[in-house]
Amino acid sequence: MVLSGGGAAGLSHIGVLKALEESEIPIDYICGSSAGGLVGSLYALGMSPKAMERLVTSPAFQRMVRGEVPANNRYLYRESDPDAGMISLAFRLDSILKNSIPMNFIRPTYLDFELFKFLGIGGATQQKDFNQLMVPLRIVASDVVGKRSVVFKAGDLNAVVRASMTYPLYLNPIRIGGVVYFDGGLYNNFPINVMYEEFNPDYIIGSNVSDIMNQPDEQDFIGLLDHMTRMPTDYKLPCSHGVIIRPVVRMGTFDFESAQRAIDEGYSETMKYIDTLRAYLTRKVDTVALNAKRNQWQEHGKEPQISTINTTFYEGKKANYVDRSLYNYRKKKTINLSDLEKRYYRLHAAQQIDFMFPTVSEKNDSTFHLDVYVRKAKPFHVDVGGHFSSRPVNTGYLGLTYRSLGKMATALHAETYFGKFYGSAKAELSLDFPSVFPVTAAAYFVMNRWDYFRSSATFFEDVKPSFLVQNEMYYGLKVKHPILNNSRGILDFRWFNLEDDYYQTMNFLSTDTTDQTFLSGGLVSYEVTDNALNRKQFANEGHFFTMKVKYLTGMERTEPGTTAQFDSTVYKQHDWLNLNIEGQYYFLNKPHYDLGVHVKAMFNSQSLFANYTASLLSMPTLNVIPDLETYFFKEYRSPQFVAFGVNQVVPIKRGLEFRLDAYYYQPFITLQKFDDGSIQYSKPFKGDTWLASSSFIYHTPIGPLRATMNYFPLQVNPWNFQLSFGYVFFNERAVR
């Protein structure tokens, strides 16, 4: 059996194998290139065509080929807090000009580890000899330096298959024996000559999807690249006995979502040749014996035990952090595949690591030795982005990070948001301590400035004095630790200084002075977060949950201005408890409709401040819709409230969707102001309202492009339309 390359179309080989097995046609040898190498190696290791069909049509496989790590292996605690970054550039100081094009469009973490599980362990149990597999196998890859096709008959099976399917710019290349290999289809996309030379079979069955190539569209970069890089291949039989099956699969190189269509085409095309094959091949496969043989093969390496681990770095010094994260050398005990998987993904989530690749060898005592090849991330990382809107809330973003890897994983991060509405500066130093149960400690400093009533539509236009300005400065220490794979806990100790400048009337003159409220104190908080949403903003699948409890203590000093109703400075001690619970869950995901729910509850025991505005500014605000952070609505501020919403998403075409979010908001208590200036909390359950937001969103490669209509019914102008581009993120508030 000879299986060609062909990208996603190569999955039609599964249908070919399925039809041959059902017709009891024997398969004694397999040669494959690229996608054919993947399908052929799975078959050679005892996976049935039906099992392969289930695999490649599964959501897990789709995530694999998109470069998405499953939510249960994301390790949230090692991810940076979301920011407004849209474009990222990694570099070294000595090679800034050499880092223009990335070597891969997807990060192959999930793909590489799954190939390790499916192929690497099974191949290792046969001394890495492809002749000893259930079906003898040959894989073709391309040595682009030597400009030659290379036939592999032994070695680390997962590495060989990975090399054979390394399409330029889609997957990064790997080294085998010091040689960089790429897609086998570059020089021999249909290795029928390899089959004849290696095995000299009586009859050759070929499955070829690669010689049916249309003229590429001049705008189709991948199609043009495919034609430029692929060398001519001889698709003819080298002998007189054989047949070539040619499934006609019109699909893109990376259109893996059409896997079922490819399989069905391969099956139906093969069934046309069954009578011809039966006429020549009188020997039939004993299906019972074949399944029994498969069951035996499935037991090989089923529960592998890793007893030793070695790490090799592509460049630079070896980092003890990696070894200590993967294996506890003090205890010297074996670890199973499940534990290895957790540690592997947790290590790979470290931002100081760019790439990892595992291979394995079986030892004499039936345990395994693991080799992990590691490439450190480039130490400097620049992020540029922001939120650019038709409303006067334009905000730019710039972040710079330096990362190093040694005994610990260290990161020094600085960032700034800049604009008329919002400005911020942040610096953070984090230390990630390696162990089987790791923790990260960080020291940070943050300054925020909010100017809610700037009327400027650009970054630079002058406006009249502001009606309301909030300045925050806080610093602290926090410790992060994993709870489950995509969950984390954060213990935070913080000291803060706040300054609010405001007028207590809209009718103020430029000669008037503002009231000023200062709050200085500290807080301690603990937060548990579980985040498996598919996007950092405007998600349409997955789930999210967070619960944060904090205790705050601080001293208020309010100094009246010329518009104040009181003329004396007020000093007041505040101590309060804050509990915030929020959850979001998309429970329905259909091809043309996604449905989720969103709940947020807040309990805050804070006492009143010196005046109405100061009290209002200190209260938590409803932020279930990102744009709410850019408005100052007293109707959505309360110390205690609950909100319930429904999130509906209708995909229109790839990247484009319509989104409708509607929320009911019920404050438990609200703030009341009387004519004499005094204030108090209302009776429970007053002032409920709702809000809604509808958007057409196009998810570009660097950020969302939106046309949004928000509806806030209690406002004078309830309808708010805006066009925007980018992410609506801000640094955390000091106390709210």
Tab-separated table of N, CA, C and O in Angstrom, residues 444-548:
chain	number	residue	atom	x	y	z
A	444	TYR	N	4.707	43.661	42.130
A	444	TYR	CA	4.162	44.507	41.082
A	444	TYR	C	3.909	45.931	41.580
A	444	TYR	O	3.800	46.187	42.777
A	445	PHE	N	3.827	46.844	40.623
A	445	PHE	CA	3.521	48.258	40.870
A	445	PHE	C	2.634	48.743	39.733
A	445	PHE	O	2.956	48.538	38.561
A	446	VAL	N	1.511	49.416	40.054
A	446	VAL	CA	0.545	49.844	39.053
A	446	VAL	C	0.083	51.264	39.349
A	446	VAL	O	-0.167	51.622	40.502
A	447	MET	N	-0.043	52.074	38.290
A	447	MET	CA	-0.663	53.399	38.356
A	447	MET	C	-1.750	53.464	37.292
A	447	MET	O	-1.498	53.141	36.124
A	448	ASN	N	-2.955	53.861	37.694
A	448	ASN	CA	-4.081	54.019	36.781
A	448	ASN	C	-4.625	55.433	36.843
A	448	ASN	O	-4.608	56.078	37.898
A	449	ARG	N	-5.127	55.925	35.728
A	449	ARG	CA	-5.811	57.211	35.678
A	449	ARG	C	-7.030	57.055	34.775
A	449	ARG	O	-6.926	56.634	33.615
A	450	TRP	N	-8.207	57.400	35.316
A	450	TRP	CA	-9.460	57.330	34.597
A	450	TRP	C	-10.058	58.725	34.499
A	450	TRP	O	-10.164	59.436	35.492
A	451	ASP	N	-10.472	59.103	33.279
A	451	ASP	CA	-11.076	60.408	33.035
A	451	ASP	C	-12.364	60.174	32.250
A	451	ASP	O	-12.371	60.131	31.021
A	452	TYR	N	-13.468	60.005	32.985
A	452	TYR	CA	-14.695	59.531	32.380
A	452	TYR	C	-15.384	60.539	31.479
A	452	TYR	O	-16.178	60.171	30.616
A	453	PHE	N	-15.115	61.816	31.643
A	453	PHE	CA	-15.891	62.814	30.925
A	453	PHE	C	-15.072	63.579	29.908
A	453	PHE	O	-15.403	64.694	29.557
A	454	ARG	N	-13.978	63.026	29.453
A	454	ARG	CA	-13.286	63.604	28.321
A	454	ARG	C	-14.154	63.490	27.070
A	454	ARG	O	-14.683	62.429	26.774
A	455	SER	N	-14.287	64.596	26.340
A	455	SER	CA	-15.132	64.592	25.154
A	455	SER	C	-14.344	64.507	23.863
A	455	SER	O	-14.891	64.599	22.785
A	456	SER	N	-13.036	64.333	23.971
A	456	SER	CA	-12.197	64.294	22.792
A	456	SER	C	-12.436	63.037	21.991
A	456	SER	O	-12.582	61.948	22.539
A	457	ALA	N	-12.422	63.172	20.677
A	457	ALA	CA	-12.548	62.024	19.793
A	457	ALA	C	-11.212	61.524	19.289
A	457	ALA	O	-11.143	60.545	18.564
A	458	THR	N	-10.132	62.170	19.668
A	458	THR	CA	-8.798	61.760	19.270
A	458	THR	C	-7.902	61.722	20.492
A	458	THR	O	-8.310	62.071	21.600
A	459	PHE	N	-6.661	61.333	20.265
A	459	PHE	CA	-5.701	61.270	21.361
A	459	PHE	C	-5.235	62.649	21.787
A	459	PHE	O	-4.774	62.835	22.910
A	460	PHE	N	-5.308	63.662	20.929
A	460	PHE	CA	-4.553	64.883	21.148
A	460	PHE	C	-5.392	66.153	21.255
A	460	PHE	O	-4.864	67.217	21.501
A	461	GLU	N	-6.685	66.092	21.072
A	461	GLU	CA	-7.515	67.283	21.113
A	461	GLU	C	-7.700	67.778	22.554
A	461	GLU	O	-7.998	67.013	23.458
A	462	ASP	N	-7.529	69.095	22.785
A	462	ASP	CA	-7.733	69.678	24.103
A	462	ASP	C	-9.225	69.773	24.409
A	462	ASP	O	-10.050	70.005	23.536
A	463	VAL	N	-9.571	69.607	25.695
A	463	VAL	CA	-10.953	69.684	26.138
A	463	VAL	C	-11.007	70.528	27.392
A	463	VAL	O	-9.988	70.902	27.980
A	464	LYS	N	-12.225	70.848	27.837
A	464	LYS	CA	-12.402	71.624	29.053
A	464	LYS	C	-12.043	70.791	30.272
A	464	LYS	O	-11.871	69.575	30.162
A	465	PRO	N	-11.869	71.420	31.430
A	465	PRO	CA	-11.510	70.654	32.624
A	465	PRO	C	-12.445	69.476	32.866
A	465	PRO	O	-13.639	69.533	32.604
A	466	SER	N	-11.902	68.405	33.351
A	466	SER	CA	-12.654	67.175	33.536
A	466	SER	C	-13.613	67.274	34.706
A	466	SER	O	-13.350	67.946	35.706
A	467	PHE	N	-14.725	66.576	34.570
A	467	PHE	CA	-15.727	66.522	35.615
A	467	PHE	C	-15.380	65.478	36.660
A	467	PHE	O	-15.684	65.627	37.832
A	468	LEU	N	-14.713	64.414	36.252
A	468	LEU	CA	-14.427	63.308	37.151
A	468	LEU	C	-13.130	62.634	36.742
A	468	LEU	O	-12.991	62.166	35.607
A	469	VAL	N	-12.164	62.565	37.650
A	469	VAL	CA	-10.887	61.914	37.417
A	469	VAL	C	-10.582	61.017	38.610
A	469	VAL	O	-10.720	61.437	39.764
A	470	GLN	N	-10.175	59.796	38.315
A	470	GLN	CA	-9.738	58.860	39.343
A	470	GLN	C	-8.279	58.491	39.104
A	470	GLN	O	-7.907	58.060	38.014
A	471	ASN	N	-7.456	58.646	40.127
A	471	ASN	CA	-6.056	58.254	40.093
A	471	ASN	C	-5.815	57.162	41.127
A	471	ASN	O	-6.249	57.282	42.279
A	472	GLU	N	-5.136	56.099	40.692
A	472	GLU	CA	-4.843	54.972	41.571
A	472	GLU	C	-3.359	54.640	41.501
A	472	GLU	O	-2.746	54.673	40.434
A	473	MET	N	-2.800	54.308	42.641
A	473	MET	CA	-1.457	53.781	42.719
A	473	MET	C	-1.451	52.663	43.744
A	473	MET	O	-1.897	52.839	44.872
A	474	TYR	N	-0.979	51.500	43.315
A	474	TYR	CA	-0.916	50.395	44.263
A	474	TYR	C	0.260	49.494	43.929
A	474	TYR	O	0.753	49.463	42.799
A	475	TYR	N	0.723	48.757	44.921
A	475	TYR	CA	1.838	47.835	44.760
A	475	TYR	C	1.638	46.689	45.737
A	475	TYR	O	0.913	46.827	46.743
A	476	GLY	N	2.290	45.571	45.433
A	476	GLY	CA	2.052	44.436	46.298
A	476	GLY	C	2.832	43.205	45.898
A	476	GLY	O	3.682	43.221	45.000
A	477	LEU	N	2.487	42.112	46.553
A	477	LEU	CA	3.074	40.801	46.321
A	477	LEU	C	1.950	39.793	46.138
A	477	LEU	O	0.940	39.839	46.846
A	478	LYS	N	2.130	38.875	45.195
A	478	LYS	CA	1.130	37.836	45.007
A	478	LYS	C	1.802	36.511	44.707
A	478	LYS	O	2.907	36.465	44.158
A	479	VAL	N	1.101	35.454	45.083
A	479	VAL	CA	1.576	34.093	44.858
A	479	VAL	C	0.500	33.353	44.075
A	479	VAL	O	-0.661	33.303	44.485
A	480	LYS	N	0.902	32.776	42.928
A	480	LYS	CA	-0.014	32.011	42.087
A	480	LYS	C	0.342	30.534	42.145
A	480	LYS	O	1.519	30.172	42.207
A	481	HIS	N	-0.671	29.701	42.118
A	481	HIS	CA	-0.435	28.261	42.111
A	481	HIS	C	-1.542	27.581	41.312
A	481	HIS	O	-2.666	28.091	41.242
A	482	PRO	N	-1.230	26.443	40.700
A	482	PRO	CA	-2.264	25.728	39.956
A	482	PRO	C	-3.198	24.986	40.893
A	482	PRO	O	-2.802	24.520	41.965
A	483	ILE	N	-4.444	24.876	40.513
A	483	ILE	CA	-5.413	24.045	41.217
A	483	ILE	C	-5.748	22.845	40.346
A	483	ILE	O	-5.549	21.789	40.667
A	484	LEU	N	-6.260	23.016	39.216
A	484	LEU	CA	-6.380	22.026	38.173
A	484	LEU	C	-5.668	22.587	36.950
A	484	LEU	O	-5.082	23.665	36.993
A	485	ASN	N	-5.717	21.863	35.854
A	485	ASN	CA	-4.962	22.297	34.688
A	485	ASN	C	-5.281	23.710	34.251
A	485	ASN	O	-4.395	24.514	33.977
A	486	ASN	N	-6.550	24.043	34.128
A	486	ASN	CA	-6.923	25.356	33.652
A	486	ASN	C	-7.509	26.220	34.768
A	486	ASN	O	-8.285	27.124	34.517
A	487	SER	N	-7.125	25.913	35.995
A	487	SER	CA	-7.558	26.682	37.154
A	487	SER	C	-6.338	27.147	37.942
A	487	SER	O	-5.285	26.508	37.916
A	488	ARG	N	-6.512	28.242	38.642
A	488	ARG	CA	-5.416	28.777	39.437
A	488	ARG	C	-5.955	29.460	40.677
A	488	ARG	O	-7.114	29.872	40.740
A	489	GLY	N	-5.093	29.555	41.673
A	489	GLY	CA	-5.379	30.324	42.867
A	489	GLY	C	-4.345	31.427	43.001
A	489	GLY	O	-3.167	31.243	42.686
A	490	ILE	N	-4.771	32.604	43.487
A	490	ILE	CA	-3.877	33.747	43.661
A	490	ILE	C	-4.094	34.337	45.053
A	490	ILE	O	-5.209	34.743	45.402
A	491	LEU	N	-3.027	34.382	45.840
A	491	LEU	CA	-3.020	35.064	47.127
A	491	LEU	C	-2.310	36.395	46.936
A	491	LEU	O	-1.163	36.436	46.479
A	492	ASP	N	-2.980	37.494	47.291
A	492	ASP	CA	-2.495	38.830	46.952
A	492	ASP	C	-2.464	39.709	48.204
A	492	ASP	O	-3.450	39.789	48.946
A	493	PHE	N	-1.323	40.358	48.431
A	493	PHE	CA	-1.169	41.365	49.472
A	493	PHE	C	-0.871	42.697	48.781
A	493	PHE	O	0.076	42.790	48.006
A	494	ARG	N	-1.673	43.726	49.089
A	494	ARG	CA	-1.595	44.964	48.323
A	494	ARG	C	-1.714	46.189	49.226
A	494	ARG	O	-2.473	46.189	50.195
A	495	TRP	N	-0.948	47.238	48.866
A	495	TRP	CA	-1.048	48.545	49.516
A	495	TRP	C	-1.433	49.566	48.443
A	495	TRP	O	-0.928	49.507	47.312
A	496	PHE	N	-2.318	50.495	48.779
A	496	PHE	CA	-2.865	51.371	47.755
A	496	PHE	C	-3.005	52.810	48.256
A	496	PHE	O	-3.129	53.073	49.461
A	497	ASN	N	-2.990	53.730	47.288
A	497	ASN	CA	-3.285	55.146	47.502
A	497	ASN	C	-4.174	55.610	46.353
A	497	ASN	O	-3.780	55.519	45.181
A	498	LEU	N	-5.359	56.094	46.684
A	498	LEU	CA	-6.327	56.516	45.682
A	498	LEU	C	-6.619	58.002	45.829
A	498	LEU	O	-6.656	58.538	46.942
A	499	GLU	N	-6.861	58.654	44.706
A	499	GLU	CA	-7.249	60.056	44.687
A	499	GLU	C	-8.351	60.246	43.655
A	499	GLU	O	-8.172	59.951	42.475
A	500	ASP	N	-9.496	60.745	44.097
A	500	ASP	CA	-10.606	61.075	43.221
A	500	ASP	C	-10.780	62.585	43.206
A	500	ASP	O	-10.894	63.227	44.259
A	501	ASP	N	-10.823	63.184	42.022
A	501	ASP	CA	-11.072	64.610	41.839
A	501	ASP	C	-12.383	64.768	41.089
A	501	ASP	O	-12.531	64.231	39.973
A	502	TYR	N	-13.327	65.530	41.646
A	502	TYR	CA	-14.650	65.577	41.050
A	502	TYR	C	-15.391	66.845	41.470
A	502	TYR	O	-15.099	67.465	42.494
A	503	TYR	N	-16.313	67.277	40.622
A	503	TYR	CA	-17.275	68.307	40.965
A	503	TYR	C	-18.589	67.648	41.321
A	503	TYR	O	-18.947	66.617	40.731
A	504	GLN	N	-19.318	68.237	42.239
A	504	GLN	CA	-20.599	67.663	42.637
A	504	GLN	C	-21.782	68.293	41.911
A	504	GLN	O	-22.924	68.144	42.318
A	505	THR	N	-21.486	69.003	40.836
A	505	THR	CA	-22.497	69.554	39.958
A	505	THR	C	-21.932	69.611	38.555
A	505	THR	O	-20.716	69.716	38.365
A	506	MET	N	-22.785	69.518	37.566
A	506	MET	CA	-22.353	69.684	36.187
A	506	MET	C	-22.159	71.142	35.832
A	506	MET	O	-21.532	71.482	34.834
A	507	ASN	N	-22.705	72.047	36.643
A	507	ASN	CA	-22.633	73.491	36.385
A	507	ASN	C	-21.445	74.087	37.121
A	507	ASN	O	-21.593	74.767	38.135
A	508	PHE	N	-20.245	73.806	36.634
A	508	PHE	CA	-19.050	74.330	37.271
A	508	PHE	C	-18.292	75.221	36.301
A	508	PHE	O	-18.449	75.135	35.079
A	509	LEU	N	-17.489	76.124	36.879
A	509	LEU	CA	-16.673	77.049	36.097
A	509	LEU	C	-15.218	76.607	36.136
A	509	LEU	O	-14.819	75.819	36.998
A	510	SER	N	-14.435	77.136	35.213
A	510	SER	CA	-13.021	76.786	35.191
A	510	SER	C	-12.301	77.287	36.424
A	510	SER	O	-11.209	76.812	36.756
A	511	THR	N	-12.880	78.265	37.106
A	511	THR	CA	-12.269	78.780	38.326
A	511	THR	C	-12.619	77.968	39.560
A	511	THR	O	-12.017	78.156	40.625
A	512	ASP	N	-13.604	77.079	39.433
A	512	ASP	CA	-13.979	76.246	40.568
A	512	ASP	C	-12.899	75.202	40.837
A	512	ASP	O	-12.146	74.807	39.947
A	513	THR	N	-12.838	74.764	42.074
A	513	THR	CA	-11.927	73.691	42.458
A	513	THR	C	-12.728	72.431	42.787
A	513	THR	O	-13.872	72.504	43.250
A	514	THR	N	-12.124	71.281	42.537
A	514	THR	CA	-12.793	70.009	42.739
A	514	THR	C	-12.770	69.582	44.195
A	514	THR	O	-11.895	69.976	44.966
A	515	ASP	N	-13.743	68.772	44.551
A	515	ASP	CA	-13.633	67.982	45.766
A	515	ASP	C	-12.548	66.939	45.550
A	515	ASP	O	-12.334	66.467	44.421
A	516	GLN	N	-11.884	66.542	46.615
A	516	GLN	CA	-10.859	65.517	46.532
A	516	GLN	C	-11.061	64.500	47.642
A	516	GLN	O	-11.209	64.854	48.812
A	517	THR	N	-11.087	63.242	47.262
A	517	THR	CA	-11.176	62.145	48.220
A	517	THR	C	-9.944	61.265	48.084
A	517	THR	O	-9.637	60.784	46.983
A	518	PHE	N	-9.248	61.066	49.188
A	518	PHE	CA	-8.062	60.223	49.235
A	518	PHE	C	-8.372	58.989	50.086
A	518	PHE	O	-9.040	59.080	51.109
A	519	LEU	N	-7.882	57.845	49.647
A	519	LEU	CA	-8.032	56.612	50.408
A	519	LEU	C	-6.704	55.882	50.388
A	519	LEU	O	-6.169	55.557	49.323
A	520	SER	N	-6.160	55.608	51.555
A	520	SER	CA	-4.898	54.903	51.686
A	520	SER	C	-5.100	53.715	52.616
A	520	SER	O	-5.756	53.837	53.652
A	521	GLY	N	-4.527	52.583	52.222
A	521	GLY	CA	-4.688	51.404	53.064
A	521	GLY	C	-4.108	50.169	52.404
A	521	GLY	O	-3.211	50.247	51.547
A	522	GLY	N	-4.630	49.028	52.791
A	522	GLY	CA	-4.143	47.767	52.260
A	522	GLY	C	-5.250	46.738	52.181
A	522	GLY	O	-6.350	46.932	52.722
A	523	LEU	N	-4.966	45.653	51.491
A	523	LEU	CA	-5.936	44.588	51.367
A	523	LEU	C	-5.215	43.257	51.229
A	523	LEU	O	-4.039	43.190	50.832
A	524	VAL	N	-5.927	42.215	51.538
A	524	VAL	CA	-5.484	40.848	51.282
A	524	VAL	C	-6.628	40.130	50.579
A	524	VAL	O	-7.798	40.306	50.939
A	525	SER	N	-6.315	39.371	49.542
A	525	SER	CA	-7.350	38.707	48.768
A	525	SER	C	-6.885	37.328	48.339
A	525	SER	O	-5.684	37.053	48.246
A	526	TYR	N	-7.864	36.485	48.071
A	526	TYR	CA	-7.595	35.172	47.495
A	526	TYR	C	-8.607	34.930	46.388
A	526	TYR	O	-9.816	35.109	46.578
A	527	GLU	N	-8.100	34.512	45.253
A	527	GLU	CA	-8.931	34.348	44.064
A	527	GLU	C	-8.733	32.966	43.472
A	527	GLU	O	-7.614	32.475	43.359
A	528	VAL	N	-9.823	32.341	43.091
A	528	VAL	CA	-9.815	31.077	42.363
A	528	VAL	C	-10.461	31.318	41.008
A	528	VAL	O	-11.580	31.845	40.929
A	529	THR	N	-9.762	30.954	39.936
A	529	THR	CA	-10.262	31.176	38.588
A	529	THR	C	-10.099	29.917	37.758
A	529	THR	O	-9.052	29.268	37.776
A	530	ASP	N	-11.149	29.587	37.031
A	530	ASP	CA	-11.147	28.484	36.074
A	530	ASP	C	-11.586	29.068	34.731
A	530	ASP	O	-12.717	29.524	34.593
A	531	ASN	N	-10.697	29.066	33.763
A	531	ASN	CA	-10.984	29.707	32.483
A	531	ASN	C	-10.715	28.746	31.341
A	531	ASN	O	-9.570	28.379	31.073
A	532	ALA	N	-11.771	28.328	30.662
A	532	ALA	CA	-11.658	27.473	29.487
A	532	ALA	C	-12.394	28.085	28.303
A	532	ALA	O	-12.833	27.370	27.396
A	533	LEU	N	-12.527	29.415	28.282
A	533	LEU	CA	-13.126	30.084	27.140
A	533	LEU	C	-12.173	30.037	25.955
A	533	LEU	O	-10.958	30.031	26.113
A	534	ASN	N	-12.723	30.052	24.754
A	534	ASN	CA	-11.896	29.878	23.561
A	534	ASN	C	-11.251	31.172	23.079
A	534	ASN	O	-10.369	31.127	22.219
A	535	ARG	N	-11.665	32.312	23.605
A	535	ARG	CA	-11.065	33.591	23.234
A	535	ARG	C	-10.860	34.431	24.486
A	535	ARG	O	-11.591	34.272	25.477
A	536	LYS	N	-9.906	35.339	24.451
A	536	LYS	CA	-9.703	36.187	25.623
A	536	LYS	C	-10.789	37.248	25.746
A	536	LYS	O	-10.957	37.839	26.820
A	537	GLN	N	-11.530	37.501	24.675
A	537	GLN	CA	-12.688	38.385	24.727
A	537	GLN	C	-13.658	38.001	23.620
A	537	GLN	O	-13.257	37.546	22.549
A	538	PHE	N	-14.962	38.156	23.902
A	538	PHE	CA	-16.023	37.796	22.959
A	538	PHE	C	-15.950	36.318	22.581
A	538	PHE	O	-15.966	35.936	21.401
A	539	ALA	N	-15.905	35.469	23.603
A	539	ALA	CA	-15.853	34.022	23.394
A	539	ALA	C	-17.196	33.512	22.905
A	539	ALA	O	-18.245	34.161	23.077
A	540	ASN	N	-17.203	32.323	22.317
A	540	ASN	CA	-18.451	31.687	21.920
A	540	ASN	C	-18.504	30.206	22.295
A	540	ASN	O	-19.459	29.507	21.916
A	541	GLU	N	-17.517	29.713	23.058
A	541	GLU	CA	-17.571	28.358	23.583
A	541	GLU	C	-16.649	28.254	24.789
A	541	GLU	O	-15.738	29.059	24.981
A	542	GLY	N	-16.890	27.225	25.608
A	542	GLY	CA	-16.096	27.021	26.813
A	542	GLY	C	-16.805	27.518	28.054
A	542	GLY	O	-18.006	27.803	28.048
A	543	HIS	N	-16.054	27.644	29.120
A	543	HIS	CA	-16.626	28.094	30.383
A	543	HIS	C	-15.613	28.940	31.146
A	543	HIS	O	-14.413	28.892	30.880
A	544	PHE	N	-16.153	29.697	32.110
A	544	PHE	CA	-15.332	30.563	32.943
A	544	PHE	C	-15.975	30.661	34.319
A	544	PHE	O	-17.195	30.762	34.445
A	545	PHE	N	-15.128	30.611	35.354
A	545	PHE	CA	-15.614	30.793	36.719
A	545	PHE	C	-14.530	31.463	37.543
A	545	PHE	O	-13.346	31.118	37.436
A	546	THR	N	-14.924	32.427	38.358
A	546	THR	CA	-13.997	33.053	39.282
A	546	THR	C	-14.729	33.395	40.572
A	546	THR	O	-15.905	33.777	40.564
A	547	MET	N	-14.023	33.234	41.659
A	547	MET	CA	-14.507	33.662	42.966
A	547	MET	C	-13.356	34.337	43.690
A	547	MET	O	-12.267	33.770	43.815
A	548	LYS	N	-13.620	35.561	44.140
A	548	LYS	CA	-12.575	36.335	44.790
A	548	LYS	C	-13.120	36.941	46.075
A	548	LYS	O	-14.164	37.584	46.077
